[in-house]
Tab-separated table of C-alpha atoms in Angstrom:
chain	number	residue	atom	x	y	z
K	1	UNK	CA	0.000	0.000	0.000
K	2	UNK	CA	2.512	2.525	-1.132
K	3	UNK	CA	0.001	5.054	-1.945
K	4	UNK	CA	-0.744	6.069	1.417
K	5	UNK	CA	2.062	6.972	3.516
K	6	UNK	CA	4.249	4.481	4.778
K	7	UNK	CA	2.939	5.754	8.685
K	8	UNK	CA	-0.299	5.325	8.096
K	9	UNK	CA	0.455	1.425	6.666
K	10	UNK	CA	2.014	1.230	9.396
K	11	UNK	CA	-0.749	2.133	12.006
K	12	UNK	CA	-3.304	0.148	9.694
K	13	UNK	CA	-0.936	-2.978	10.003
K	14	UNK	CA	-0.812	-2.521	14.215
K	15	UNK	CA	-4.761	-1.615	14.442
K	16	UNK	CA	-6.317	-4.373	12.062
K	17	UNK	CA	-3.899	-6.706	14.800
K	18	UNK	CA	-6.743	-6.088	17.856
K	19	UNK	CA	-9.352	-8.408	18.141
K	20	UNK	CA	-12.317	-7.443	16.289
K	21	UNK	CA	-10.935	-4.706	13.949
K	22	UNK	CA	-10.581	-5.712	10.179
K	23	UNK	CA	-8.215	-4.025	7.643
K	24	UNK	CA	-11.458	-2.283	6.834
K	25	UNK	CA	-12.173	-0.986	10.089
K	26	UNK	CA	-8.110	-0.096	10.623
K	27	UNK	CA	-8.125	1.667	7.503
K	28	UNK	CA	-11.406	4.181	8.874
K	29	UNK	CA	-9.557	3.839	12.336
K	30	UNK	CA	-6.219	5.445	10.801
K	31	UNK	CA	-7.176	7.898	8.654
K	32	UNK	CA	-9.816	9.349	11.481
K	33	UNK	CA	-6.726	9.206	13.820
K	34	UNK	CA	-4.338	11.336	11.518
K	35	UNK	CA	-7.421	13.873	11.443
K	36	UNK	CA	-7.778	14.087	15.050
K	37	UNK	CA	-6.370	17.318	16.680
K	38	UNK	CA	-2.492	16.593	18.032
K	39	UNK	CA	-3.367	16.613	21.290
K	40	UNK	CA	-6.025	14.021	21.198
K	41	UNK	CA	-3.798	11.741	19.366
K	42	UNK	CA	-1.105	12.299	22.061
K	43	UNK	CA	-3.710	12.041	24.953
K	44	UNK	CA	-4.830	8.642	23.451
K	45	UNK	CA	-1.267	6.895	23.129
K	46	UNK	CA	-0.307	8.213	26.521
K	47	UNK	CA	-3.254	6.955	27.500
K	48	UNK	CA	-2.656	3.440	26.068
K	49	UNK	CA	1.041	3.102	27.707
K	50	UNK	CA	-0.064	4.861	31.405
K	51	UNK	CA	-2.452	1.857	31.403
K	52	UNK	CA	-0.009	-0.830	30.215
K	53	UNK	CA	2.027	1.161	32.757
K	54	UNK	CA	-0.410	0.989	35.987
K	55	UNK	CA	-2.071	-1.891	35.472
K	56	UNK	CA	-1.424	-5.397	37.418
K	57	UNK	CA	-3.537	-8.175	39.253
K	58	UNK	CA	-4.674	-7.799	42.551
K	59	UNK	CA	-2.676	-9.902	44.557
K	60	UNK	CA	-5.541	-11.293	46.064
K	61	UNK	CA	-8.641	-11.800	43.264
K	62	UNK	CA	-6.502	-11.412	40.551
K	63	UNK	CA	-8.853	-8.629	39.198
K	64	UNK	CA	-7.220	-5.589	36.713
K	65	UNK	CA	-6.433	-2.914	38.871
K	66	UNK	CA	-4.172	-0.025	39.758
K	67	UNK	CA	-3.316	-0.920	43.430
K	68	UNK	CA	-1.531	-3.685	45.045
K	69	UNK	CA	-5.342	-4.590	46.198
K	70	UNK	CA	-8.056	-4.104	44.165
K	71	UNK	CA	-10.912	-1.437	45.211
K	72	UNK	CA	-13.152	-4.549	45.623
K	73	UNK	CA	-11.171	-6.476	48.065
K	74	UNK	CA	-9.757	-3.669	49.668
K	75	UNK	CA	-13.737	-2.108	50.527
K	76	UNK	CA	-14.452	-3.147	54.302
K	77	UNK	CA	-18.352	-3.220	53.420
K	78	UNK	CA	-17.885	-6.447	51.145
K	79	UNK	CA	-17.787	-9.732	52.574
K	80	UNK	CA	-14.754	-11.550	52.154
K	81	UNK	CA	-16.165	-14.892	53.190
K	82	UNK	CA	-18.401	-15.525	50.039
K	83	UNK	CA	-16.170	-15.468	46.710
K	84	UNK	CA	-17.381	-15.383	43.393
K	85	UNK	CA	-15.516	-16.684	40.824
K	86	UNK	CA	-15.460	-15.437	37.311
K	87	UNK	CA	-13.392	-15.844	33.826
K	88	UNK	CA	-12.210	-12.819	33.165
K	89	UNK	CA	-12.475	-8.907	34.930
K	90	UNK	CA	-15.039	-8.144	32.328
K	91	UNK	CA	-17.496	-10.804	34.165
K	92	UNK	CA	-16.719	-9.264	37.334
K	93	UNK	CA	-17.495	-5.767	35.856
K	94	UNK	CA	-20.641	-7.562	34.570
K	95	UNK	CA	-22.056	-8.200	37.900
K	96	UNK	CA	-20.561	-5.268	39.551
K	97	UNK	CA	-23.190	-3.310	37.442
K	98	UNK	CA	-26.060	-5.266	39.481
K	99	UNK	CA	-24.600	-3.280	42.275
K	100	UNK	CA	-26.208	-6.193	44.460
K	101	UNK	CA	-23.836	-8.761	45.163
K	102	UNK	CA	-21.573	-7.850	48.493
K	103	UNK	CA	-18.763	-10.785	48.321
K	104	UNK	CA	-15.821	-10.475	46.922
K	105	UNK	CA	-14.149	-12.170	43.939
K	106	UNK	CA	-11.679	-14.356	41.970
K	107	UNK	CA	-10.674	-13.915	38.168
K	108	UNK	CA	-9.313	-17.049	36.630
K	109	UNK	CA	-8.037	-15.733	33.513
K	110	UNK	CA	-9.438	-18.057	31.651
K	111	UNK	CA	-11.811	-21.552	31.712
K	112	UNK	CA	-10.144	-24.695	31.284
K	113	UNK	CA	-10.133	-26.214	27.691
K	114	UNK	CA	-8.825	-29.478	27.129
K	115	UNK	CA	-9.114	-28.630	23.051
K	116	UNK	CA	-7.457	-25.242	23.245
K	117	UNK	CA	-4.875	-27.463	25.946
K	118	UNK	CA	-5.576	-24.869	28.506
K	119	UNK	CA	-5.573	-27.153	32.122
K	120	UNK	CA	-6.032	-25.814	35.489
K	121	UNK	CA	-2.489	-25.094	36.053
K	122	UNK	CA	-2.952	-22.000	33.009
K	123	UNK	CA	-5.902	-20.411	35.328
K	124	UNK	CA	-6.066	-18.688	38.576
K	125	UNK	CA	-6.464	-22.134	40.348
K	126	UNK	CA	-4.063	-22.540	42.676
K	127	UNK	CA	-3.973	-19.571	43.621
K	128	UNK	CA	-7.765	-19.963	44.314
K	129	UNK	CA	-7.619	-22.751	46.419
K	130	UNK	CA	-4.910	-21.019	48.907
K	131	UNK	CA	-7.386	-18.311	49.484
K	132	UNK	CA	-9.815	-20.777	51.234
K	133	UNK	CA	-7.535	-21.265	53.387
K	134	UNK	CA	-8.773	-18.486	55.019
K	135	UNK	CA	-12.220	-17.857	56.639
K	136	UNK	CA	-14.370	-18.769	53.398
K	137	UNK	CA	-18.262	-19.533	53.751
K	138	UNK	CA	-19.108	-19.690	50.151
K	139	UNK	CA	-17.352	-20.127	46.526
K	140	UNK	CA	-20.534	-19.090	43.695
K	141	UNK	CA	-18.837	-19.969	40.759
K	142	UNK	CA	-19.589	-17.967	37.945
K	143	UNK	CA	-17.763	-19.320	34.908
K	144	UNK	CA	-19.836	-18.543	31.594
K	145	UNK	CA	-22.173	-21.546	30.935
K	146	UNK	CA	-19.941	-22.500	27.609
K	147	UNK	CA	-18.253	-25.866	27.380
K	148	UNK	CA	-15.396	-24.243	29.036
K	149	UNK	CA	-17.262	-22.406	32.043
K	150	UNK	CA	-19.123	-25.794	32.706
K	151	UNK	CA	-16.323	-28.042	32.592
K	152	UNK	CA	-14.301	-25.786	34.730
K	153	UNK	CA	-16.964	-25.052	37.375
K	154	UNK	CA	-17.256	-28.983	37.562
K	155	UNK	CA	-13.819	-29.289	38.137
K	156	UNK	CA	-13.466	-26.274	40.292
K	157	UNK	CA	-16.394	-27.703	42.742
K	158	UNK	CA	-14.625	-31.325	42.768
K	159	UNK	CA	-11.695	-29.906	44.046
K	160	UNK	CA	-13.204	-27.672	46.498
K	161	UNK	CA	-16.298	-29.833	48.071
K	162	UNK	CA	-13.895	-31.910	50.436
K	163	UNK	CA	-12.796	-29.128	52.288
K	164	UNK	CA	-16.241	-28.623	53.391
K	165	UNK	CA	-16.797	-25.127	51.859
K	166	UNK	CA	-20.368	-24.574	50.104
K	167	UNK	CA	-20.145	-24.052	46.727
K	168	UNK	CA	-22.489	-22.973	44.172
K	169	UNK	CA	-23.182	-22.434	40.724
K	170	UNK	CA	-25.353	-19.047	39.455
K	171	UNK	CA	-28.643	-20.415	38.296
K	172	UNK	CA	-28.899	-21.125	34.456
K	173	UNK	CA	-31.232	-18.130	34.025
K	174	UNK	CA	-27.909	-17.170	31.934
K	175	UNK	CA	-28.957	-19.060	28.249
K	176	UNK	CA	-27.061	-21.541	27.429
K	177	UNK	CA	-23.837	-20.554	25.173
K	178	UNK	CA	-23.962	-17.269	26.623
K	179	UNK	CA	-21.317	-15.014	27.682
K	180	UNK	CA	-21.769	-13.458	30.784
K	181	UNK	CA	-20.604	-9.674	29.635
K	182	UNK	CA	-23.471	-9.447	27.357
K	183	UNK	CA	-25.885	-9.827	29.714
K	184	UNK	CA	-29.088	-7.921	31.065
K	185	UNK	CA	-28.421	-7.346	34.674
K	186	UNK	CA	-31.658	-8.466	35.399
K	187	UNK	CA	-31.130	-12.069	34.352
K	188	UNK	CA	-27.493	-11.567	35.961
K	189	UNK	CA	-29.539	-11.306	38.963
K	190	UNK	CA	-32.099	-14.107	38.684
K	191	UNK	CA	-29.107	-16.159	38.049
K	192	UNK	CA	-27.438	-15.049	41.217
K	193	UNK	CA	-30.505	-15.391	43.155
K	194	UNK	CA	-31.490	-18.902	42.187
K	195	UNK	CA	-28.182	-20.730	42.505
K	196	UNK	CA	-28.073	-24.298	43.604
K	197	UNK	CA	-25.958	-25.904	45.626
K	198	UNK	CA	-23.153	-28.181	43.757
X	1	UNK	CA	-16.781	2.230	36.889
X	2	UNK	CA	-14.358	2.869	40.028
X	3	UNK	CA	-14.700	-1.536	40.316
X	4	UNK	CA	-11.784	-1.153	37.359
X	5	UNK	CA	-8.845	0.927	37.329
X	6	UNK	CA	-9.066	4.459	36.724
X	7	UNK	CA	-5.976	3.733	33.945
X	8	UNK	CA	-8.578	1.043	32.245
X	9	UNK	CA	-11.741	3.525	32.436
X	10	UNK	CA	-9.925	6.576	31.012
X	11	UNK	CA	-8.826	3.809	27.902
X	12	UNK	CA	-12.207	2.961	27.370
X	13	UNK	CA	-13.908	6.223	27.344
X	14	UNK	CA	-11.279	7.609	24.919
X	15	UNK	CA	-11.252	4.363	22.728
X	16	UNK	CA	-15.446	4.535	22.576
X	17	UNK	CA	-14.848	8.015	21.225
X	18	UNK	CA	-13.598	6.365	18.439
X	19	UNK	CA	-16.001	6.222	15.064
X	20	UNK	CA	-17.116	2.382	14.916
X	21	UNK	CA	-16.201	1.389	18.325
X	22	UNK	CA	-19.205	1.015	21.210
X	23	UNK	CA	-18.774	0.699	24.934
X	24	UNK	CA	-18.304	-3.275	24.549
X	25	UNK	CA	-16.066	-3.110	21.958
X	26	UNK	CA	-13.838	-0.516	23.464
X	27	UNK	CA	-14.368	-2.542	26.986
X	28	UNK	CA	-12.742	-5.693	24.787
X	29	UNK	CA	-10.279	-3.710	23.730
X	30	UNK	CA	-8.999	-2.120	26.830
X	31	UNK	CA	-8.478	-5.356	28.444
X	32	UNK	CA	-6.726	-6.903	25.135
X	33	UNK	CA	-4.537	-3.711	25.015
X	34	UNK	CA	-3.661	-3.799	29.462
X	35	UNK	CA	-3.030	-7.712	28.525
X	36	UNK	CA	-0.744	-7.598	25.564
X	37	UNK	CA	3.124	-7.271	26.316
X	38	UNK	CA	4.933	-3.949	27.229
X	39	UNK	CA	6.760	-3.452	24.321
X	40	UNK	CA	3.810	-3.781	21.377
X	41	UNK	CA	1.795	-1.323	23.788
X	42	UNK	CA	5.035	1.177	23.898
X	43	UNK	CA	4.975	0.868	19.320
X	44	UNK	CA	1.339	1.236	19.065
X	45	UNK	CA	1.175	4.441	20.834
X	46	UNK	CA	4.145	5.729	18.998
X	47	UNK	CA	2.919	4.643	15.688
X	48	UNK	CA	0.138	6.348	16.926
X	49	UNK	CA	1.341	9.837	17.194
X	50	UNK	CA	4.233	9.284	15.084
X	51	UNK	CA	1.384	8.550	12.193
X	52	UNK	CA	0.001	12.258	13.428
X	53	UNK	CA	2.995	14.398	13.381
X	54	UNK	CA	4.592	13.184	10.108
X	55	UNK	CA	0.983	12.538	7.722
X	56	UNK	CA	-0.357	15.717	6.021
X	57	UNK	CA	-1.709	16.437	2.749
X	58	UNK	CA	-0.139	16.597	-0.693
X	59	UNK	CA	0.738	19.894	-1.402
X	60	UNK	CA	-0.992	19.158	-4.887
X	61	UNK	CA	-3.734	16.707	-4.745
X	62	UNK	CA	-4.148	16.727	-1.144
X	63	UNK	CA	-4.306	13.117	-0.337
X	64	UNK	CA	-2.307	12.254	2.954
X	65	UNK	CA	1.127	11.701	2.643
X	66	UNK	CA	4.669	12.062	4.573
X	67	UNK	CA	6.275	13.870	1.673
X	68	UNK	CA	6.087	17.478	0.148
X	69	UNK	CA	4.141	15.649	-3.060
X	70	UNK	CA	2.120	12.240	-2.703
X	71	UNK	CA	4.133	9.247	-4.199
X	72	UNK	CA	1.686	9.480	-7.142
X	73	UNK	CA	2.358	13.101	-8.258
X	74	UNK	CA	5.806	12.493	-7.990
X	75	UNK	CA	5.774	9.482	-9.810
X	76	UNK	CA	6.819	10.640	-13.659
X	77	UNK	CA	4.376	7.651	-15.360
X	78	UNK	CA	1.460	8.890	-14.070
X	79	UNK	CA	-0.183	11.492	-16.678
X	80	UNK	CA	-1.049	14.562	-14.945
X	81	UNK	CA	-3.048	15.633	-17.467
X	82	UNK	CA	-5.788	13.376	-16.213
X	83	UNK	CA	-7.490	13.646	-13.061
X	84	UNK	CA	-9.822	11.782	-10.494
X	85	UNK	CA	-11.589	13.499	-8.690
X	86	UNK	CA	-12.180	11.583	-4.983
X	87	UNK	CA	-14.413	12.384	-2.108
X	88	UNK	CA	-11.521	10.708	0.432
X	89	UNK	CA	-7.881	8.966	0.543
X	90	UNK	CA	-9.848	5.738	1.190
X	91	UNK	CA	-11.633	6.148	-2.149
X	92	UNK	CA	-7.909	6.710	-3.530
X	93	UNK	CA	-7.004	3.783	-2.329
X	94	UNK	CA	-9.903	1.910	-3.721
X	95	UNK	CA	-8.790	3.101	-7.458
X	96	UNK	CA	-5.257	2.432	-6.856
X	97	UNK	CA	-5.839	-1.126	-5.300
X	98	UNK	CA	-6.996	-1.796	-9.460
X	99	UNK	CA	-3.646	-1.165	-10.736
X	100	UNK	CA	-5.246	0.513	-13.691
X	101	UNK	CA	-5.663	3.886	-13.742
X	102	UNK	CA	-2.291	5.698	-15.039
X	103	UNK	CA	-4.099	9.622	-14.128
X	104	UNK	CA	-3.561	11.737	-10.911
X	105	UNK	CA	-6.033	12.358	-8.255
X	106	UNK	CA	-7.330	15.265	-6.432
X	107	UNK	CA	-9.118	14.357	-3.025
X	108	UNK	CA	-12.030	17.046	-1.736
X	109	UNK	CA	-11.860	15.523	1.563
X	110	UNK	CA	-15.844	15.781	1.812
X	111	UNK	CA	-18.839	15.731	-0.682
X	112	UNK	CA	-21.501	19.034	-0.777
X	113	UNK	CA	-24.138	18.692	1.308
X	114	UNK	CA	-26.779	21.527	1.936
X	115	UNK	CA	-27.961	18.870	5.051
X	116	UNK	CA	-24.566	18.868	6.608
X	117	UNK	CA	-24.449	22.383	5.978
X	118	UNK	CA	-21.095	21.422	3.736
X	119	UNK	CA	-20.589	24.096	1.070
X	120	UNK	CA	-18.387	24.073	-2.087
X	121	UNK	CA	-15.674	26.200	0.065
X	122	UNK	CA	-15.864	23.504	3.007
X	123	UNK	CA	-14.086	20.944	0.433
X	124	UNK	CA	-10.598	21.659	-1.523
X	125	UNK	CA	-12.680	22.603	-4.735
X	126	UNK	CA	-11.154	25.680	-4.896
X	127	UNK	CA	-7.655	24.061	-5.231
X	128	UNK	CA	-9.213	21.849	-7.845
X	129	UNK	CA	-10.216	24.840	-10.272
X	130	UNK	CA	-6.331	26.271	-9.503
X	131	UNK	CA	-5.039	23.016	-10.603
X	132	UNK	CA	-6.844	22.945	-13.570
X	133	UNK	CA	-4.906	26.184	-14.653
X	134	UNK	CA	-2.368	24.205	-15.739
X	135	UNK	CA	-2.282	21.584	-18.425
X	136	UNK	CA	-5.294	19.026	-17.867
X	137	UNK	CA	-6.879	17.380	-20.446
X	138	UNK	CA	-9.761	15.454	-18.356
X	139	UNK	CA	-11.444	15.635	-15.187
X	140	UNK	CA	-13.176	12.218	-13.925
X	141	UNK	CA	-15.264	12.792	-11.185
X	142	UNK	CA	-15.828	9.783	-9.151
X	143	UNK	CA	-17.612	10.634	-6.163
X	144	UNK	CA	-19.800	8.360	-4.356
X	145	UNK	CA	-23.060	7.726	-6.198
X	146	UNK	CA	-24.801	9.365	-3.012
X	147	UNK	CA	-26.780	12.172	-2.355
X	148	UNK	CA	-24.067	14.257	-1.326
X	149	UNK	CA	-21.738	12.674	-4.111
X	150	UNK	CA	-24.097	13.377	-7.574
X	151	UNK	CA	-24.564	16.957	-6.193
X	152	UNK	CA	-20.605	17.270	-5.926
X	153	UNK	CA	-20.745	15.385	-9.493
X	154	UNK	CA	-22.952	17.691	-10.828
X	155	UNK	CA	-21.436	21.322	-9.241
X	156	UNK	CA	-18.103	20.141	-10.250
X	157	UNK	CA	-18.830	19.272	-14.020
X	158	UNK	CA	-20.843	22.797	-13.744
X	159	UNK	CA	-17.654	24.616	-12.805
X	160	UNK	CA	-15.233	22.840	-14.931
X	161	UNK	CA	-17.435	22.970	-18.825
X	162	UNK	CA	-16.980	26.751	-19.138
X	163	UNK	CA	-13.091	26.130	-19.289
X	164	UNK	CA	-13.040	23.861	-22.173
X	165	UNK	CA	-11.830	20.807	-20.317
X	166	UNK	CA	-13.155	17.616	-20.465
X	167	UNK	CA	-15.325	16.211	-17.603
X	168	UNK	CA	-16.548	12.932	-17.619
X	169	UNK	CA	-18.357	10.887	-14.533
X	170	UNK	CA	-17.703	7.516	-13.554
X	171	UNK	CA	-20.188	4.957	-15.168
X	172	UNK	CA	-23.063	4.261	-12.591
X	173	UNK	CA	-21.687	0.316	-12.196
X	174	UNK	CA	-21.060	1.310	-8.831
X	175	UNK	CA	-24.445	0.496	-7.294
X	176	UNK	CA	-26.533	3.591	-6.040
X	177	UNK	CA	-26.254	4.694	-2.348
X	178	UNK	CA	-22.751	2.763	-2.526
X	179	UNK	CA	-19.681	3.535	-0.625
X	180	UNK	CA	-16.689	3.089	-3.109
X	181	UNK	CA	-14.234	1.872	-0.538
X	182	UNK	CA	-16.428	-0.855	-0.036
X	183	UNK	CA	-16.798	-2.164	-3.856
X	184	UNK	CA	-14.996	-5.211	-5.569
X	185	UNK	CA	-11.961	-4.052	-7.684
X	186	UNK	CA	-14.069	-5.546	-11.039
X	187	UNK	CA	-16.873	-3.251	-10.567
X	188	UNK	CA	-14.726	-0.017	-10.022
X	189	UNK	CA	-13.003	-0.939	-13.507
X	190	UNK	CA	-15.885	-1.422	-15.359
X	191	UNK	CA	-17.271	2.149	-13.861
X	192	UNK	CA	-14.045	3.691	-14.571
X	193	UNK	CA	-14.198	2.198	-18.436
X	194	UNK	CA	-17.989	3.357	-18.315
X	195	UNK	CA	-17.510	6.876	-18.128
X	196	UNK	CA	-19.562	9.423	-19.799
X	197	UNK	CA	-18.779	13.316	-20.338
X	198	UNK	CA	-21.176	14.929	-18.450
């Protein structure tokens, strides 16, 4: 593409590289980017490093977050003896929005997948189980009710049953294939509400 | 959204701002971007700005460029004397993707439209009838087949007749309320051999 400049093949090439953008959708992306005042462009690459930058786990739910401890588990009102346990930080965001649940939460990074060869040792697992070490009442396990989320909630609820713990799974109000981020709050809620004991 | 980082939040309200990209998609995004390693983070933002501070427009045909002149005026086999008239670089970049057309271009960056409130002195028309000062034998005007596009078509060829050059229109194989970037290479040759003098 030598009849645009070789910067803007360049910024095409990086752009059509994140998920869900297209060489289409690069090409709009770029050329509205070189129109966009300096200082936008500069505010939205300093932007994009600062968070690269400041951004780490939570050493304790494994949540995206600025701090050594997440806002979540650091907030004194939430109850750190009922965990939820989700796939990724955009499931926890997912529920946050209910703006009713008062536990706290784990963030596998991930479901287990024996055909993408992801096991429990490429999640949040372990590090999981060495929180209930602690005073834990309750692990709700929240994985997305794919292949993956099932098969990894199964697992997850094996491994945690003989230490006595309750554990639950959020009622299948969430349809079936579904993906948790896309997701009314309402029928976040019913889900939450009706889980059943594992 | 304080249950994220404040880093992540300010990436997703200033990715959202950008033209295709919704809340969820810029949400996706964010987390793909915090997730990806240090050092691709670090070239996207400078290709990024770098893309800004070196691309403007040809000093002739105003298409965007890192040079003085476009590689295509500068180029001696293209004939000068011929010249396509675009709405945007994208629609440039449609034509040149053919491999066909040997003429120049001159890019209005915009179409007239009386709904916008987009005049004939809102687009680099002006520079057009300077250009055409010098030695041009043909104009071919091959604005989208839009609204905004057959007005431009038609203002254009109005401007241009009085001087004796030729003006001809792209042949309407481009289907009506079409979006040239969008249009199979085939099509845009056939409109391209299709045209008539207006």
């Amino acid at each position: 593409m030598d009849y645009f400049s070789g910067y803007i093949s360049k910024l095409i090439e990086q752009l059509s590289r994140l998920p869900g953008i297209g060489t289409k959708s690069a090409q709009r992306l770029a050329f509205h980017i070189v129109n966009m005042p300096k200082e936008q462009v500069g505010a939205l690459a300093n932007t994009l490093t600062d968070a690269k930058n400041n951004v780490r786990y939570c050493k304790q739910c494994f949540t995206l977050t600025d701090q050594e401890l997440c806002p979540i588990c650091s907030n004194p009102k939430r109850d750190p003896k009922t965990i939820m346990v989700v796939e990724t930080t955009r499931d926890l965001a997912a529920y946050e929005k209910t703006g009713k649940y008062e536990g706290v939460y784990h963030v596998l990074h991930g479901a287990i997948s024996p055909m993408l060869g992801i096991g429990p040792d490429d999640i949040k697992l372990r590090e999981l189980m060495q929180r209930l070490q602690g005073d834990v009442e309750e692990v709700i396990i929240a994985t997305n009710s794919s292949l993956e989320g099932e098969t990894t909630a199964m697992y997850i609820s094996k491994l945690i049953k003989p230490t006595g713990i309750k554990v639950s799974r959020i009622a299948s109000g969430v349809p079936v294939g579904g993906d948790l981020e896309y997701i009314d709050e309402v029928t976040l809620l019913r889900a939450l509400e009706g889980r059943v004991e594992l």
